[in-house]
Each structure stands twice: as structure tokens, then as C-alpha cells.
Amino acid sequence: MAKRKAHINNEELKRLYDDNKTFEQLAADFGISMGTIGRRLRMAGTVIRPAVRRSAVVDHQLAASLYQDEKLSVENVAVKMGISAADITNSLDSSGIARRSKTAHRKRKYPDLNNLAIGESFEIRRPAGRQPHTRLYDKAAKIGIRIAFKTIDANTVRITRMPPAPPKPTLDAEEIKRLYQDESHSIVKIAARLAIGEARVKWLLKKTGVEMRPASPRRFEADEELILGLLKRGELSVKEIAVKTGVPARHIQKIRRSDPETSLQNKPPEIYAEITALTIGDSVDFLRPVGNRLHQRFYKLAERNGMRVSFRFLDDSTVRVTRVK
């Protein structure tokens, strides 16, 4: 059987509400919900008063003790005292108690990073993932330091703080414009002289509003014996050799690939045998190979022979391959 609706006189309801009765009191008197009270008052054309939040009575001393002495959060203090978190916040503010940061209690994953001095190292368990070093580099960058990441074995890595990076040389666009227009240097020669990329030179010239000359065949004399001697000596990088000889770095790389002593690609198979013959912990040094993703060649070679190796640059022209567990 359906419940009978209570008979409510809207005008009587409006009169009681205008006499400062609250929604809760009217709902209790008439035995209906506060939603129905509000709807009937609006039907009678009543202007609803704005809701006024009732502040709970707070024991300020207890709230301060729970927050400061027991180190409870604002939310946990509110639950324990049976009031809202807003009341606890107002109580702490009125007592002049500074609130803790929400992240202050969190344990940092790598706390040693913050206290690491230049040249100092610490070892950690190798983080999970295919490229764990990138996450560590990002964490170091956020706190304003540079680090080196070295694999010790399959489960351990070493983190070393490095000196700050040297400031990048400032490029004078007007000087580049003078070299290009007044001295008629080519983009290749300007790039080699300033040890920057050709695309960078073009961008700076366009930025200064220089009209580009039509491309012409590149003319340079490459002393291959001199270049190979510098490469084998290993004292200069390819860019430094390009500046010294006036030969584009791209052409120096071609000379490097063509010589069996400076190109790992052309090394005879017995040279690779040095890697496959390594025991755990032993290393062998090579001249730096030519091309991109250099380390993958060594990793694939090791994988084919059922072993694991680490790959490390010693300088611009030498790499070291170490067998690891």
C-alpha cells in the first residue's frame, strides 16, 4: 500500500521559515525531507537564506598535540577528534602552528644524490627497466647536478657526481655573417672553424637576413695520410681534426671508414676474437667505431657468443669493452 503524502500548507511553511526556523527543524516538525522543504518554500516564492556553516568546538590544545607531538596528518587528527579537516586547519592556523608539507614525510628514493660532492660516488641496486640511467639523469637535473652512471655488474650500478658542464660558446651571428659575406667562406668552412654543425650556421645566417649563395661543388684538399695519422694517434676528435685540416668532418669519417686500422667495421674477425675470449672482469680497448648506436654492435656480438659486456667511452677516439656477469 502506497504511503500517504503529508498535507503541508506552503504558506504556513513560509511563515515558519521567515521566523528563522532552519530546514532541519522544519523537516523534523513536518516529518519530511529537507529537499521537500526547499521545494515547497520555492513554490511559495520564498527567498532562501544562504547556508551558514557551523564551526565545531575544537580543543586547540589537543589538536596541536596530535599534529605536532604524534605527527598525525590533518585528516587523521580530524578523524580522531570527530570533526572536519577544515576545522583542524583553522585551529592550527589560529594557534600559529606551521603546517608540514604533504611530501615532507615521503622517503626519497635516492637521498645520497642531494649530499654528493663532485668526484664522490655511491653504489645502488640496478633500477628496473630498459634505460634506468635516463631516470637517474632526470633526478640529478632536477636538483641541479650532473652524474655519471656506470654498470658494475648485473645487479649493481655506480653513480658519480661530475663537475658542471662547461658553458656553451656564444656564437656571434654578426661574425658568421662577416665570414660568409665579406671573406666569402663557405658554410662548410665556417662550421669547421667554429666547431658547430652546418645546419646551425645556415640557421644563424637566415636569422640575420643573409641571402644564401647558390650551392657550389665543395672544393678542399684532404691530406689522407695526415688525417689517418691524427686519427690513429687518438689525441684529437673528428671535429678538432676538421678544424685543424679544414676538411669537413663528414669527409674525415669517410677516410676513417676506408682504413682497416681506424674502422671497426673493417677489422678482421680475429680482432673480434679478443672480445669473445674475455673472462668476467677483463677488458679490451678499441679505436672508436664509426656510425650510430656503436654499443649495439658489441652487445649483439656478445649475445651471439652467450656473454654480456659493458661499453664505455674512454675519450673521443677510444672505447673499452668489459665482460660482465
PDB file of C-alpha atoms in Angstrom:
ATOM      1  CA  MET A   1       0.000   0.000   0.000  1.00  0.00           C
ATOM      2  CA  ALA A   2       1.435   3.375  -1.015  1.00  0.00           C
ATOM      3  CA  LYS A   3       2.426   5.767   1.763  1.00  0.00           C
ATOM      4  CA  ARG A   4       0.140   8.784   2.063  1.00  0.00           C
ATOM      5  CA  LYS A   5       1.773  12.116   1.475  1.00  0.00           C
ATOM      6  CA  ALA A   6       1.728  14.548   4.386  1.00  0.00           C
ATOM      7  CA  HIS A   7      -0.527  17.550   3.923  1.00  0.00           C
ATOM      8  CA  ILE A   8       1.651  20.646   4.013  1.00  0.00           C
ATOM      9  CA  ASN A   9       0.450  24.222   3.862  1.00  0.00           C
ATOM     10  CA  ASN A  10       3.097  26.089   1.885  1.00  0.00           C
ATOM     11  CA  GLU A  11       2.111  29.438   3.356  1.00  0.00           C
ATOM     12  CA  GLU A  12       2.442  28.065   6.908  1.00  0.00           C
ATOM     13  CA  LEU A  13       5.814  26.609   5.936  1.00  0.00           C
ATOM     14  CA  LYS A  14       6.914  30.003   4.550  1.00  0.00           C
ATOM     15  CA  ARG A  15       5.802  31.760   7.774  1.00  0.00           C
ATOM     16  CA  LEU A  16       7.794  29.395   9.957  1.00  0.00           C
ATOM     17  CA  TYR A  17      10.860  29.737   7.738  1.00  0.00           C
ATOM     18  CA  ASP A  18      10.597  33.550   7.869  1.00  0.00           C
ATOM     19  CA  ASP A  19      10.521  33.190  11.682  1.00  0.00           C
ATOM     20  CA  ASN A  20      14.143  31.892  11.357  1.00  0.00           C
ATOM     21  CA  LYS A  21      13.394  28.196  11.597  1.00  0.00           C
ATOM     22  CA  THR A  22      16.009  26.083   9.808  1.00  0.00           C
ATOM     23  CA  PHE A  23      15.484  23.376   7.179  1.00  0.00           C
ATOM     24  CA  GLU A  24      16.415  20.742   9.774  1.00  0.00           C
ATOM     25  CA  GLN A  25      13.807  21.999  12.260  1.00  0.00           C
ATOM     26  CA  LEU A  26      11.056  22.203   9.620  1.00  0.00           C
ATOM     27  CA  ALA A  27      11.861  18.729   8.287  1.00  0.00           C
ATOM     28  CA  ALA A  28      11.631  17.320  11.835  1.00  0.00           C
ATOM     29  CA  ASP A  29       8.342  19.147  12.553  1.00  0.00           C
ATOM     30  CA  PHE A  30       6.591  18.012   9.345  1.00  0.00           C
ATOM     31  CA  GLY A  31       8.251  14.575   9.046  1.00  0.00           C
ATOM     32  CA  ILE A  32       9.532  15.145   5.505  1.00  0.00           C
ATOM     33  CA  SER A  33      12.943  15.567   3.892  1.00  0.00           C
ATOM     34  CA  MET A  34      14.872  18.831   3.693  1.00  0.00           C
ATOM     35  CA  GLY A  35      14.723  18.559  -0.107  1.00  0.00           C
ATOM     36  CA  THR A  36      10.905  18.669   0.035  1.00  0.00           C
ATOM     37  CA  ILE A  37      11.048  21.623   2.438  1.00  0.00           C
ATOM     38  CA  GLY A  38      13.221  23.542  -0.004  1.00  0.00           C
ATOM     39  CA  ARG A  39      10.997  22.714  -2.967  1.00  0.00           C
ATOM     40  CA  ARG A  40       7.796  23.786  -1.150  1.00  0.00           C
ATOM     41  CA  LEU A  41       9.402  27.052   0.018  1.00  0.00           C
ATOM     42  CA  ARG A  42      10.412  27.904  -3.549  1.00  0.00           C
ATOM     43  CA  MET A  43       6.877  27.101  -4.734  1.00  0.00           C
ATOM     44  CA  ALA A  44       5.637  29.676  -2.185  1.00  0.00           C
ATOM     45  CA  GLY A  45       8.057  32.299  -3.552  1.00  0.00           C
ATOM     46  CA  THR A  46      10.345  32.259  -0.509  1.00  0.00           C
ATOM     47  CA  VAL A  47      13.842  33.710  -0.787  1.00  0.00           C
ATOM     48  CA  ILE A  48      16.166  31.028   0.616  1.00  0.00           C
ATOM     49  CA  ARG A  49      18.789  32.247   3.085  1.00  0.00           C
ATOM     50  CA  PRO A  50      22.411  31.363   2.274  1.00  0.00           C
ATOM     51  CA  ALA A  51      23.656  28.351   4.175  1.00  0.00           C
ATOM     52  CA  VAL A  52      25.815  29.157   7.184  1.00  0.00           C
ATOM     53  CA  ARG A  53      28.493  26.666   8.119  1.00  0.00           C
ATOM     54  CA  ARG A  54      28.524  25.819  11.782  1.00  0.00           C
ATOM     55  CA  SER A  55      32.040  25.647  13.182  1.00  0.00           C
ATOM     56  CA  ALA A  56      32.659  22.777  15.535  1.00  0.00           C
ATOM     57  CA  VAL A  57      34.009  23.358  19.027  1.00  0.00           C
ATOM     58  CA  VAL A  58      37.676  22.420  18.730  1.00  0.00           C
ATOM     59  CA  ASP A  59      40.057  21.567  21.547  1.00  0.00           C
ATOM     60  CA  HIS A  60      43.003  23.580  20.193  1.00  0.00           C
ATOM     61  CA  GLN A  61      45.496  22.106  22.656  1.00  0.00           C
ATOM     62  CA  LEU A  62      44.548  18.524  21.742  1.00  0.00           C
ATOM     63  CA  ALA A  63      44.639  19.279  18.010  1.00  0.00           C
ATOM     64  CA  ALA A  64      48.099  20.844  18.334  1.00  0.00           C
ATOM     65  CA  SER A  65      49.365  17.889  20.381  1.00  0.00           C
ATOM     66  CA  LEU A  66      48.114  15.293  17.909  1.00  0.00           C
ATOM     67  CA  TYR A  67      49.558  17.218  14.960  1.00  0.00           C
ATOM     68  CA  GLN A  68      52.934  18.208  16.440  1.00  0.00           C
ATOM     69  CA  ASP A  69      53.767  15.525  19.003  1.00  0.00           C
ATOM     70  CA  GLU A  70      52.193  12.439  17.430  1.00  0.00           C
ATOM     71  CA  LYS A  71      52.929  13.633  13.856  1.00  0.00           C
ATOM     72  CA  LEU A  72      49.408  12.819  12.640  1.00  0.00           C
ATOM     73  CA  SER A  73      48.191  14.364   9.421  1.00  0.00           C
ATOM     74  CA  VAL A  74      45.379  16.960   9.424  1.00  0.00           C
ATOM     75  CA  GLU A  75      42.982  14.331   8.056  1.00  0.00           C
ATOM     76  CA  ASN A  76      43.906  11.793  10.758  1.00  0.00           C
ATOM     77  CA  VAL A  77      43.572  14.397  13.503  1.00  0.00           C
ATOM     78  CA  ALA A  78      40.100  15.272  12.178  1.00  0.00           C
ATOM     79  CA  VAL A  79      39.049  11.594  12.179  1.00  0.00           C
ATOM     80  CA  LYS A  80      40.350  11.076  15.719  1.00  0.00           C
ATOM     81  CA  MET A  81      38.541  14.176  17.045  1.00  0.00           C
ATOM     82  CA  GLY A  82      35.362  13.550  15.052  1.00  0.00           C
ATOM     83  CA  ILE A  83      35.313  16.895  13.238  1.00  0.00           C
ATOM     84  CA  SER A  84      36.180  18.124   9.764  1.00  0.00           C
ATOM     85  CA  ALA A  85      39.664  18.652   8.390  1.00  0.00           C
ATOM     86  CA  ALA A  86      38.775  22.318   7.715  1.00  0.00           C
ATOM     87  CA  ASP A  87      38.099  22.832  11.450  1.00  0.00           C
ATOM     88  CA  ILE A  88      41.521  21.327  12.276  1.00  0.00           C
ATOM     89  CA  THR A  89      43.225  23.558   9.715  1.00  0.00           C
ATOM     90  CA  ASN A  90      41.543  26.666  11.140  1.00  0.00           C
ATOM     91  CA  SER A  91      42.532  25.585  14.654  1.00  0.00           C
ATOM     92  CA  LEU A  92      46.201  25.142  13.702  1.00  0.00           C
ATOM     93  CA  ASP A  93      46.254  28.487  11.887  1.00  0.00           C
ATOM     94  CA  SER A  94      44.699  30.298  14.838  1.00  0.00           C
ATOM     95  CA  SER A  95      47.306  28.714  17.164  1.00  0.00           C
ATOM     96  CA  GLY A  96      50.134  29.872  14.884  1.00  0.00           C
ATOM     97  CA  ILE A  97      51.293  26.336  14.090  1.00  0.00           C
ATOM     98  CA  ALA A  98      53.037  25.996  10.727  1.00  0.00           C
ATOM     99  CA  ARG A  99      51.722  23.063   8.740  1.00  0.00           C
ATOM    100  CA  ARG A 100      54.039  20.418   7.302  1.00  0.00           C
ATOM    101  CA  SER A 101      54.443  19.883   3.590  1.00  0.00           C
ATOM    102  CA  LYS A 102      52.387  16.984   2.275  1.00  0.00           C
ATOM    103  CA  THR A 103      55.531  15.462   0.758  1.00  0.00           C
ATOM    104  CA  ALA A 104      57.832  16.100   3.747  1.00  0.00           C
ATOM    105  CA  HIS A 105      57.186  12.660   5.231  1.00  0.00           C
ATOM    106  CA  ARG A 106      57.868  10.807   1.996  1.00  0.00           C
ATOM    107  CA  LYS A 107      61.108   8.859   1.825  1.00  0.00           C
ATOM    108  CA  ARG A 108      63.299   9.926  -1.073  1.00  0.00           C
ATOM    109  CA  LYS A 109      64.361   7.086  -3.314  1.00  0.00           C
ATOM    110  CA  TYR A 110      67.967   8.242  -3.740  1.00  0.00           C
ATOM    111  CA  PRO A 111      68.762  10.517  -0.754  1.00  0.00           C
ATOM    112  CA  ASP A 112      72.540  10.295  -1.363  1.00  0.00           C
ATOM    113  CA  LEU A 113      72.159  12.337  -4.554  1.00  0.00           C
ATOM    114  CA  ASN A 114      71.456  15.520  -2.560  1.00  0.00           C
ATOM    115  CA  ASN A 115      74.628  15.231  -0.454  1.00  0.00           C
ATOM    116  CA  LEU A 116      77.009  14.007  -3.169  1.00  0.00           C
ATOM    117  CA  ALA A 117      80.145  16.122  -3.711  1.00  0.00           C
ATOM    118  CA  ILE A 118      81.911  16.407  -7.065  1.00  0.00           C
ATOM    119  CA  GLY A 119      84.001  13.278  -7.651  1.00  0.00           C
ATOM    120  CA  GLU A 120      82.237  11.222  -4.971  1.00  0.00           C
ATOM    121  CA  SER A 121      80.350   8.017  -5.798  1.00  0.00           C
ATOM    122  CA  PHE A 122      77.878   5.596  -4.297  1.00  0.00           C
ATOM    123  CA  GLU A 123      76.588   2.242  -5.454  1.00  0.00           C
ATOM    124  CA  ILE A 124      72.943   1.183  -5.682  1.00  0.00           C
ATOM    125  CA  ARG A 125      70.976  -1.801  -6.879  1.00  0.00           C
ATOM    126  CA  ARG A 126      70.375  -1.507 -10.611  1.00  0.00           C
ATOM    127  CA  PRO A 127      66.922   0.046 -11.173  1.00  0.00           C
ATOM    128  CA  ALA A 128      64.413  -1.936 -13.196  1.00  0.00           C
ATOM    129  CA  GLY A 129      63.704  -1.042 -16.807  1.00  0.00           C
ATOM    130  CA  ARG A 130      65.482  -0.942 -20.133  1.00  0.00           C
ATOM    131  CA  GLN A 131      67.022   2.523 -19.678  1.00  0.00           C
ATOM    132  CA  PRO A 132      67.381   3.155 -15.926  1.00  0.00           C
ATOM    133  CA  HIS A 133      70.122   5.753 -16.443  1.00  0.00           C
ATOM    134  CA  THR A 134      67.720   8.230 -18.040  1.00  0.00           C
ATOM    135  CA  ARG A 135      65.564   8.369 -14.888  1.00  0.00           C
ATOM    136  CA  LEU A 136      68.620   8.983 -12.725  1.00  0.00           C
ATOM    137  CA  TYR A 137      69.861  11.705 -15.085  1.00  0.00           C
ATOM    138  CA  ASP A 138      66.455  13.393 -14.821  1.00  0.00           C
ATOM    139  CA  LYS A 139      66.512  13.240 -10.998  1.00  0.00           C
ATOM    140  CA  ALA A 140      70.012  14.732 -10.947  1.00  0.00           C
ATOM    141  CA  ALA A 141      68.976  17.505 -13.343  1.00  0.00           C
ATOM    142  CA  LYS A 142      66.050  18.431 -11.064  1.00  0.00           C
ATOM    143  CA  ILE A 143      68.426  19.102  -8.160  1.00  0.00           C
ATOM    144  CA  GLY A 144      70.924  20.868 -10.431  1.00  0.00           C
ATOM    145  CA  ILE A 145      73.813  18.400 -10.651  1.00  0.00           C
ATOM    146  CA  ARG A 146      75.426  16.169 -13.301  1.00  0.00           C
ATOM    147  CA  ILE A 147      76.128  12.489 -12.743  1.00  0.00           C
ATOM    148  CA  ALA A 148      77.803   9.560 -14.492  1.00  0.00           C
ATOM    149  CA  PHE A 149      76.133   6.152 -14.495  1.00  0.00           C
ATOM    150  CA  LYS A 150      78.351   3.045 -14.640  1.00  0.00           C
ATOM    151  CA  THR A 151      77.302  -0.614 -14.593  1.00  0.00           C
ATOM    152  CA  ILE A 152      79.401  -2.611 -12.102  1.00  0.00           C
ATOM    153  CA  ASP A 153      77.647  -5.950 -12.641  1.00  0.00           C
ATOM    154  CA  ALA A 154      74.185  -7.246 -13.493  1.00  0.00           C
ATOM    155  CA  ASN A 155      72.700  -6.018 -10.192  1.00  0.00           C
ATOM    156  CA  THR A 156      74.829  -3.004  -9.232  1.00  0.00           C
ATOM    157  CA  VAL A 157      75.490   0.435 -10.704  1.00  0.00           C
ATOM    158  CA  ARG A 158      77.760   3.242  -9.564  1.00  0.00           C
ATOM    159  CA  ILE A 159      76.630   6.885  -9.520  1.00  0.00           C
ATOM    160  CA  THR A 160      79.369   9.546  -9.610  1.00  0.00           C
ATOM    161  CA  ARG A 161      78.833  13.286  -9.416  1.00  0.00           C
ATOM    162  CA  MET A 162      80.504  15.121 -12.274  1.00  0.00           C
ATOM    163  CA  PRO A 163      81.665  18.755 -12.492  1.00  0.00           C
ATOM    164  CA  PRO A 164      79.216  21.230 -14.035  1.00  0.00           C
ATOM    165  CA  ALA A 165      79.139  21.252 -17.814  1.00  0.00           C
ATOM    166  CA  PRO A 166      81.308  23.972 -19.357  1.00  0.00           C
ATOM    167  CA  PRO A 167      79.266  26.869 -20.721  1.00  0.00           C
ATOM    168  CA  LYS A 168      78.434  26.604 -24.378  1.00  0.00           C
ATOM    169  CA  PRO A 169      80.398  29.034 -26.529  1.00  0.00           C
ATOM    170  CA  THR A 170      78.388  32.054 -27.562  1.00  0.00           C
ATOM    171  CA  LEU A 171      78.044  32.352 -31.292  1.00  0.00           C
ATOM    172  CA  ASP A 172      78.354  35.815 -32.784  1.00  0.00           C
ATOM    173  CA  ALA A 173      75.867  35.917 -35.644  1.00  0.00           C
ATOM    174  CA  GLU A 174      77.490  39.092 -37.000  1.00  0.00           C
ATOM    175  CA  GLU A 175      80.910  37.388 -37.101  1.00  0.00           C
ATOM    176  CA  ILE A 176      79.424  34.456 -39.014  1.00  0.00           C
ATOM    177  CA  LYS A 177      77.761  36.929 -41.380  1.00  0.00           C
ATOM    178  CA  ARG A 178      81.138  38.652 -41.932  1.00  0.00           C
ATOM    179  CA  LEU A 179      82.895  35.362 -42.670  1.00  0.00           C
ATOM    180  CA  TYR A 180      80.183  34.378 -45.127  1.00  0.00           C
ATOM    181  CA  GLN A 181      79.732  37.705 -46.934  1.00  0.00           C
ATOM    182  CA  ASP A 182      83.000  39.637 -46.625  1.00  0.00           C
ATOM    183  CA  GLU A 183      85.518  36.780 -46.628  1.00  0.00           C
ATOM    184  CA  SER A 184      83.374  34.504 -48.850  1.00  0.00           C
ATOM    185  CA  HIS A 185      83.887  31.454 -46.646  1.00  0.00           C
ATOM    186  CA  SER A 186      81.638  28.503 -47.360  1.00  0.00           C
ATOM    187  CA  ILE A 187      79.191  27.164 -44.817  1.00  0.00           C
ATOM    188  CA  VAL A 188      81.369  24.055 -44.509  1.00  0.00           C
ATOM    189  CA  LYS A 189      84.494  26.091 -43.642  1.00  0.00           C
ATOM    190  CA  ILE A 190      82.617  28.277 -41.161  1.00  0.00           C
ATOM    191  CA  ALA A 191      81.164  25.195 -39.449  1.00  0.00           C
ATOM    192  CA  ALA A 192      84.618  23.569 -39.240  1.00  0.00           C
ATOM    193  CA  ARG A 193      86.220  26.769 -37.953  1.00  0.00           C
ATOM    194  CA  LEU A 194      83.650  27.257 -35.178  1.00  0.00           C
ATOM    195  CA  ALA A 195      83.248  23.509 -34.461  1.00  0.00           C
ATOM    196  CA  ILE A 196      79.477  23.636 -34.947  1.00  0.00           C
ATOM    197  CA  GLY A 197      77.090  21.985 -37.367  1.00  0.00           C
ATOM    198  CA  GLU A 198      76.410  23.261 -40.872  1.00  0.00           C
ATOM    199  CA  ALA A 199      72.678  23.445 -40.109  1.00  0.00           C
ATOM    200  CA  ARG A 200      73.471  25.770 -37.183  1.00  0.00           C
ATOM    201  CA  VAL A 201      75.478  28.075 -39.474  1.00  0.00           C
ATOM    202  CA  LYS A 202      72.619  28.185 -42.001  1.00  0.00           C
ATOM    203  CA  TRP A 203      70.107  28.963 -39.270  1.00  0.00           C
ATOM    204  CA  LEU A 204      72.212  31.868 -37.921  1.00  0.00           C
ATOM    205  CA  LEU A 205      72.719  33.295 -41.406  1.00  0.00           C
ATOM    206  CA  LYS A 206      68.990  33.184 -42.125  1.00  0.00           C
ATOM    207  CA  LYS A 207      68.304  34.760 -38.735  1.00  0.00           C
ATOM    208  CA  THR A 208      70.467  37.773 -39.658  1.00  0.00           C
ATOM    209  CA  GLY A 209      68.703  38.107 -43.011  1.00  0.00           C
ATOM    210  CA  VAL A 210      71.617  36.970 -45.189  1.00  0.00           C
ATOM    211  CA  GLU A 211      70.743  35.889 -48.712  1.00  0.00           C
ATOM    212  CA  MET A 212      72.271  32.476 -49.298  1.00  0.00           C
ATOM    213  CA  ARG A 213      74.605  31.934 -52.246  1.00  0.00           C
ATOM    214  CA  PRO A 214      73.732  29.110 -54.650  1.00  0.00           C
ATOM    215  CA  ALA A 215      75.381  25.857 -53.690  1.00  0.00           C
ATOM    216  CA  SER A 216      78.642  25.096 -55.455  1.00  0.00           C
ATOM    217  CA  PRO A 217      80.723  21.923 -55.611  1.00  0.00           C
ATOM    218  CA  ARG A 218      82.788  21.514 -52.489  1.00  0.00           C
ATOM    219  CA  ARG A 219      86.478  22.045 -53.073  1.00  0.00           C
ATOM    220  CA  PHE A 220      89.013  21.023 -50.497  1.00  0.00           C
ATOM    221  CA  GLU A 221      92.273  19.162 -50.447  1.00  0.00           C
ATOM    222  CA  ALA A 222      92.329  16.306 -47.992  1.00  0.00           C
ATOM    223  CA  ASP A 223      95.728  15.003 -46.932  1.00  0.00           C
ATOM    224  CA  GLU A 224      94.597  11.477 -46.123  1.00  0.00           C
ATOM    225  CA  GLU A 225      97.953  10.457 -44.641  1.00  0.00           C
ATOM    226  CA  LEU A 226      97.868  13.404 -42.234  1.00  0.00           C
ATOM    227  CA  ILE A 227      94.239  12.730 -41.287  1.00  0.00           C
ATOM    228  CA  LEU A 228      94.846   9.000 -40.739  1.00  0.00           C
ATOM    229  CA  GLY A 229      97.890   9.809 -38.629  1.00  0.00           C
ATOM    230  CA  LEU A 230      95.820  12.131 -36.431  1.00  0.00           C
ATOM    231  CA  LEU A 231      93.065   9.523 -36.135  1.00  0.00           C
ATOM    232  CA  LYS A 232      95.473   6.737 -35.155  1.00  0.00           C
ATOM    233  CA  ARG A 233      97.185   8.954 -32.617  1.00  0.00           C
ATOM    234  CA  GLY A 234      93.843   9.412 -30.866  1.00  0.00           C
ATOM    235  CA  GLU A 235      94.649  12.836 -29.404  1.00  0.00           C
ATOM    236  CA  LEU A 236      92.045  14.826 -31.361  1.00  0.00           C
ATOM    237  CA  SER A 237      88.361  14.280 -32.022  1.00  0.00           C
ATOM    238  CA  VAL A 238      86.956  14.259 -35.540  1.00  0.00           C
ATOM    239  CA  LYS A 239      85.660  17.825 -35.082  1.00  0.00           C
ATOM    240  CA  GLU A 240      89.066  19.023 -33.889  1.00  0.00           C
ATOM    241  CA  ILE A 241      90.753  17.350 -36.875  1.00  0.00           C
ATOM    242  CA  ALA A 242      88.222  19.062 -39.149  1.00  0.00           C
ATOM    243  CA  VAL A 243      89.144  22.463 -37.680  1.00  0.00           C
ATOM    244  CA  LYS A 244      92.874  21.702 -37.922  1.00  0.00           C
ATOM    245  CA  THR A 245      92.841  20.482 -41.546  1.00  0.00           C
ATOM    246  CA  GLY A 246      89.907  22.455 -42.979  1.00  0.00           C
ATOM    247  CA  VAL A 247      88.334  19.213 -44.189  1.00  0.00           C
ATOM    248  CA  PRO A 248      84.651  18.593 -43.388  1.00  0.00           C
ATOM    249  CA  ALA A 249      84.041  16.145 -40.564  1.00  0.00           C
ATOM    250  CA  ARG A 250      81.831  14.111 -42.900  1.00  0.00           C
ATOM    251  CA  HIS A 251      84.767  13.512 -45.250  1.00  0.00           C
ATOM    252  CA  ILE A 252      87.053  12.628 -42.322  1.00  0.00           C
ATOM    253  CA  GLN A 253      84.551   9.954 -41.290  1.00  0.00           C
ATOM    254  CA  LYS A 254      84.710   8.500 -44.813  1.00  0.00           C
ATOM    255  CA  ILE A 255      88.517   8.358 -44.628  1.00  0.00           C
ATOM    256  CA  ARG A 256      88.216   6.689 -41.243  1.00  0.00           C
ATOM    257  CA  ARG A 257      85.856   4.006 -42.566  1.00  0.00           C
ATOM    258  CA  SER A 258      88.132   3.261 -45.516  1.00  0.00           C
ATOM    259  CA  ASP A 259      91.151   2.420 -43.350  1.00  0.00           C
ATOM    260  CA  PRO A 260      91.159  -1.039 -41.695  1.00  0.00           C
ATOM    261  CA  GLU A 261      93.110   0.230 -38.671  1.00  0.00           C
ATOM    262  CA  THR A 262      90.668   3.005 -37.793  1.00  0.00           C
ATOM    263  CA  SER A 263      87.340   1.370 -38.663  1.00  0.00           C
ATOM    264  CA  LEU A 264      85.937  -1.391 -36.503  1.00  0.00           C
ATOM    265  CA  GLN A 265      83.684  -2.416 -39.396  1.00  0.00           C
ATOM    266  CA  ASN A 266      86.709  -3.396 -41.487  1.00  0.00           C
ATOM    267  CA  LYS A 267      88.671  -5.096 -38.710  1.00  0.00           C
ATOM    268  CA  PRO A 268      89.468  -8.762 -39.435  1.00  0.00           C
ATOM    269  CA  PRO A 269      87.484 -11.386 -37.494  1.00  0.00           C
ATOM    270  CA  GLU A 270      90.448 -12.215 -35.257  1.00  0.00           C
ATOM    271  CA  ILE A 271      90.161  -8.748 -33.678  1.00  0.00           C
ATOM    272  CA  TYR A 272      86.620  -9.582 -32.577  1.00  0.00           C
ATOM    273  CA  ALA A 273      88.020 -12.774 -31.078  1.00  0.00           C
ATOM    274  CA  GLU A 274      89.570 -10.599 -28.373  1.00  0.00           C
ATOM    275  CA  ILE A 275      86.062  -9.819 -27.143  1.00  0.00           C
ATOM    276  CA  THR A 276      84.803 -13.414 -27.255  1.00  0.00           C
ATOM    277  CA  ALA A 277      87.935 -14.563 -25.387  1.00  0.00           C
ATOM    278  CA  LEU A 278      87.367 -12.178 -22.465  1.00  0.00           C
ATOM    279  CA  THR A 279      86.798 -13.574 -18.978  1.00  0.00           C
ATOM    280  CA  ILE A 280      84.476 -11.891 -16.493  1.00  0.00           C
ATOM    281  CA  GLY A 281      86.004  -8.604 -15.343  1.00  0.00           C
ATOM    282  CA  ASP A 282      88.564  -8.388 -18.184  1.00  0.00           C
ATOM    283  CA  SER A 283      88.538  -5.506 -20.686  1.00  0.00           C
ATOM    284  CA  VAL A 284      89.868  -4.690 -24.158  1.00  0.00           C
ATOM    285  CA  ASP A 285      90.247  -1.228 -25.752  1.00  0.00           C
ATOM    286  CA  PHE A 286      89.408  -0.350 -29.374  1.00  0.00           C
ATOM    287  CA  LEU A 287      89.504   2.739 -31.523  1.00  0.00           C
ATOM    288  CA  ARG A 288      86.033   4.249 -31.528  1.00  0.00           C
ATOM    289  CA  PRO A 289      83.849   2.676 -34.266  1.00  0.00           C
ATOM    290  CA  VAL A 290      82.147   4.769 -36.921  1.00  0.00           C
ATOM    291  CA  GLY A 291      78.382   5.191 -37.046  1.00  0.00           C
ATOM    292  CA  ASN A 292      75.385   5.455 -34.744  1.00  0.00           C
ATOM    293  CA  ARG A 293      74.431   3.116 -31.885  1.00  0.00           C
ATOM    294  CA  LEU A 294      78.006   1.901 -31.557  1.00  0.00           C
ATOM    295  CA  HIS A 295      77.396  -0.104 -28.388  1.00  0.00           C
ATOM    296  CA  GLN A 296      74.806  -2.318 -30.064  1.00  0.00           C
ATOM    297  CA  ARG A 297      77.443  -3.944 -32.272  1.00  0.00           C
ATOM    298  CA  PHE A 298      79.317  -5.156 -29.213  1.00  0.00           C
ATOM    299  CA  TYR A 299      76.145  -6.188 -27.390  1.00  0.00           C
ATOM    300  CA  LYS A 300      74.962  -8.289 -30.351  1.00  0.00           C
ATOM    301  CA  LEU A 301      78.397  -9.845 -30.776  1.00  0.00           C
ATOM    302  CA  ALA A 302      78.435 -10.774 -27.086  1.00  0.00           C
ATOM    303  CA  GLU A 303      74.861 -12.092 -27.213  1.00  0.00           C
ATOM    304  CA  ARG A 304      75.715 -14.369 -30.133  1.00  0.00           C
ATOM    305  CA  ASN A 305      78.502 -15.825 -28.009  1.00  0.00           C
ATOM    306  CA  GLY A 306      76.371 -16.240 -24.876  1.00  0.00           C
ATOM    307  CA  MET A 307      78.012 -13.471 -22.842  1.00  0.00           C
ATOM    308  CA  ARG A 308      77.319  -9.937 -21.559  1.00  0.00           C
ATOM    309  CA  VAL A 309      79.566  -6.910 -21.987  1.00  0.00           C
ATOM    310  CA  SER A 310      79.581  -3.245 -20.972  1.00  0.00           C
ATOM    311  CA  PHE A 311      80.640  -0.486 -23.342  1.00  0.00           C
ATOM    312  CA  ARG A 312      82.408   2.671 -22.180  1.00  0.00           C
ATOM    313  CA  PHE A 313      83.940   5.708 -23.928  1.00  0.00           C
ATOM    314  CA  LEU A 314      87.422   6.441 -22.602  1.00  0.00           C
ATOM    315  CA  ASP A 315      87.838   9.516 -24.820  1.00  0.00           C
ATOM    316  CA  ASP A 316      86.729  10.773 -28.227  1.00  0.00           C
ATOM    317  CA  SER A 317      88.639   8.062 -30.096  1.00  0.00           C
ATOM    318  CA  THR A 318      88.808   5.046 -27.742  1.00  0.00           C
ATOM    319  CA  VAL A 319      86.210   2.701 -26.270  1.00  0.00           C
ATOM    320  CA  ARG A 320      86.564  -0.047 -23.690  1.00  0.00           C
ATOM    321  CA  VAL A 321      84.602  -3.305 -23.756  1.00  0.00           C
ATOM    322  CA  THR A 322      84.367  -5.200 -20.439  1.00  0.00           C
ATOM    323  CA  ARG A 323      82.826  -8.605 -19.885  1.00  0.00           C
ATOM    324  CA  VAL A 324      80.317  -8.600 -17.033  1.00  0.00           C
ATOM    325  CA  LYS A 325      78.347 -11.332 -15.280  1.00  0.00           C
TER     326      LYS A 325
END
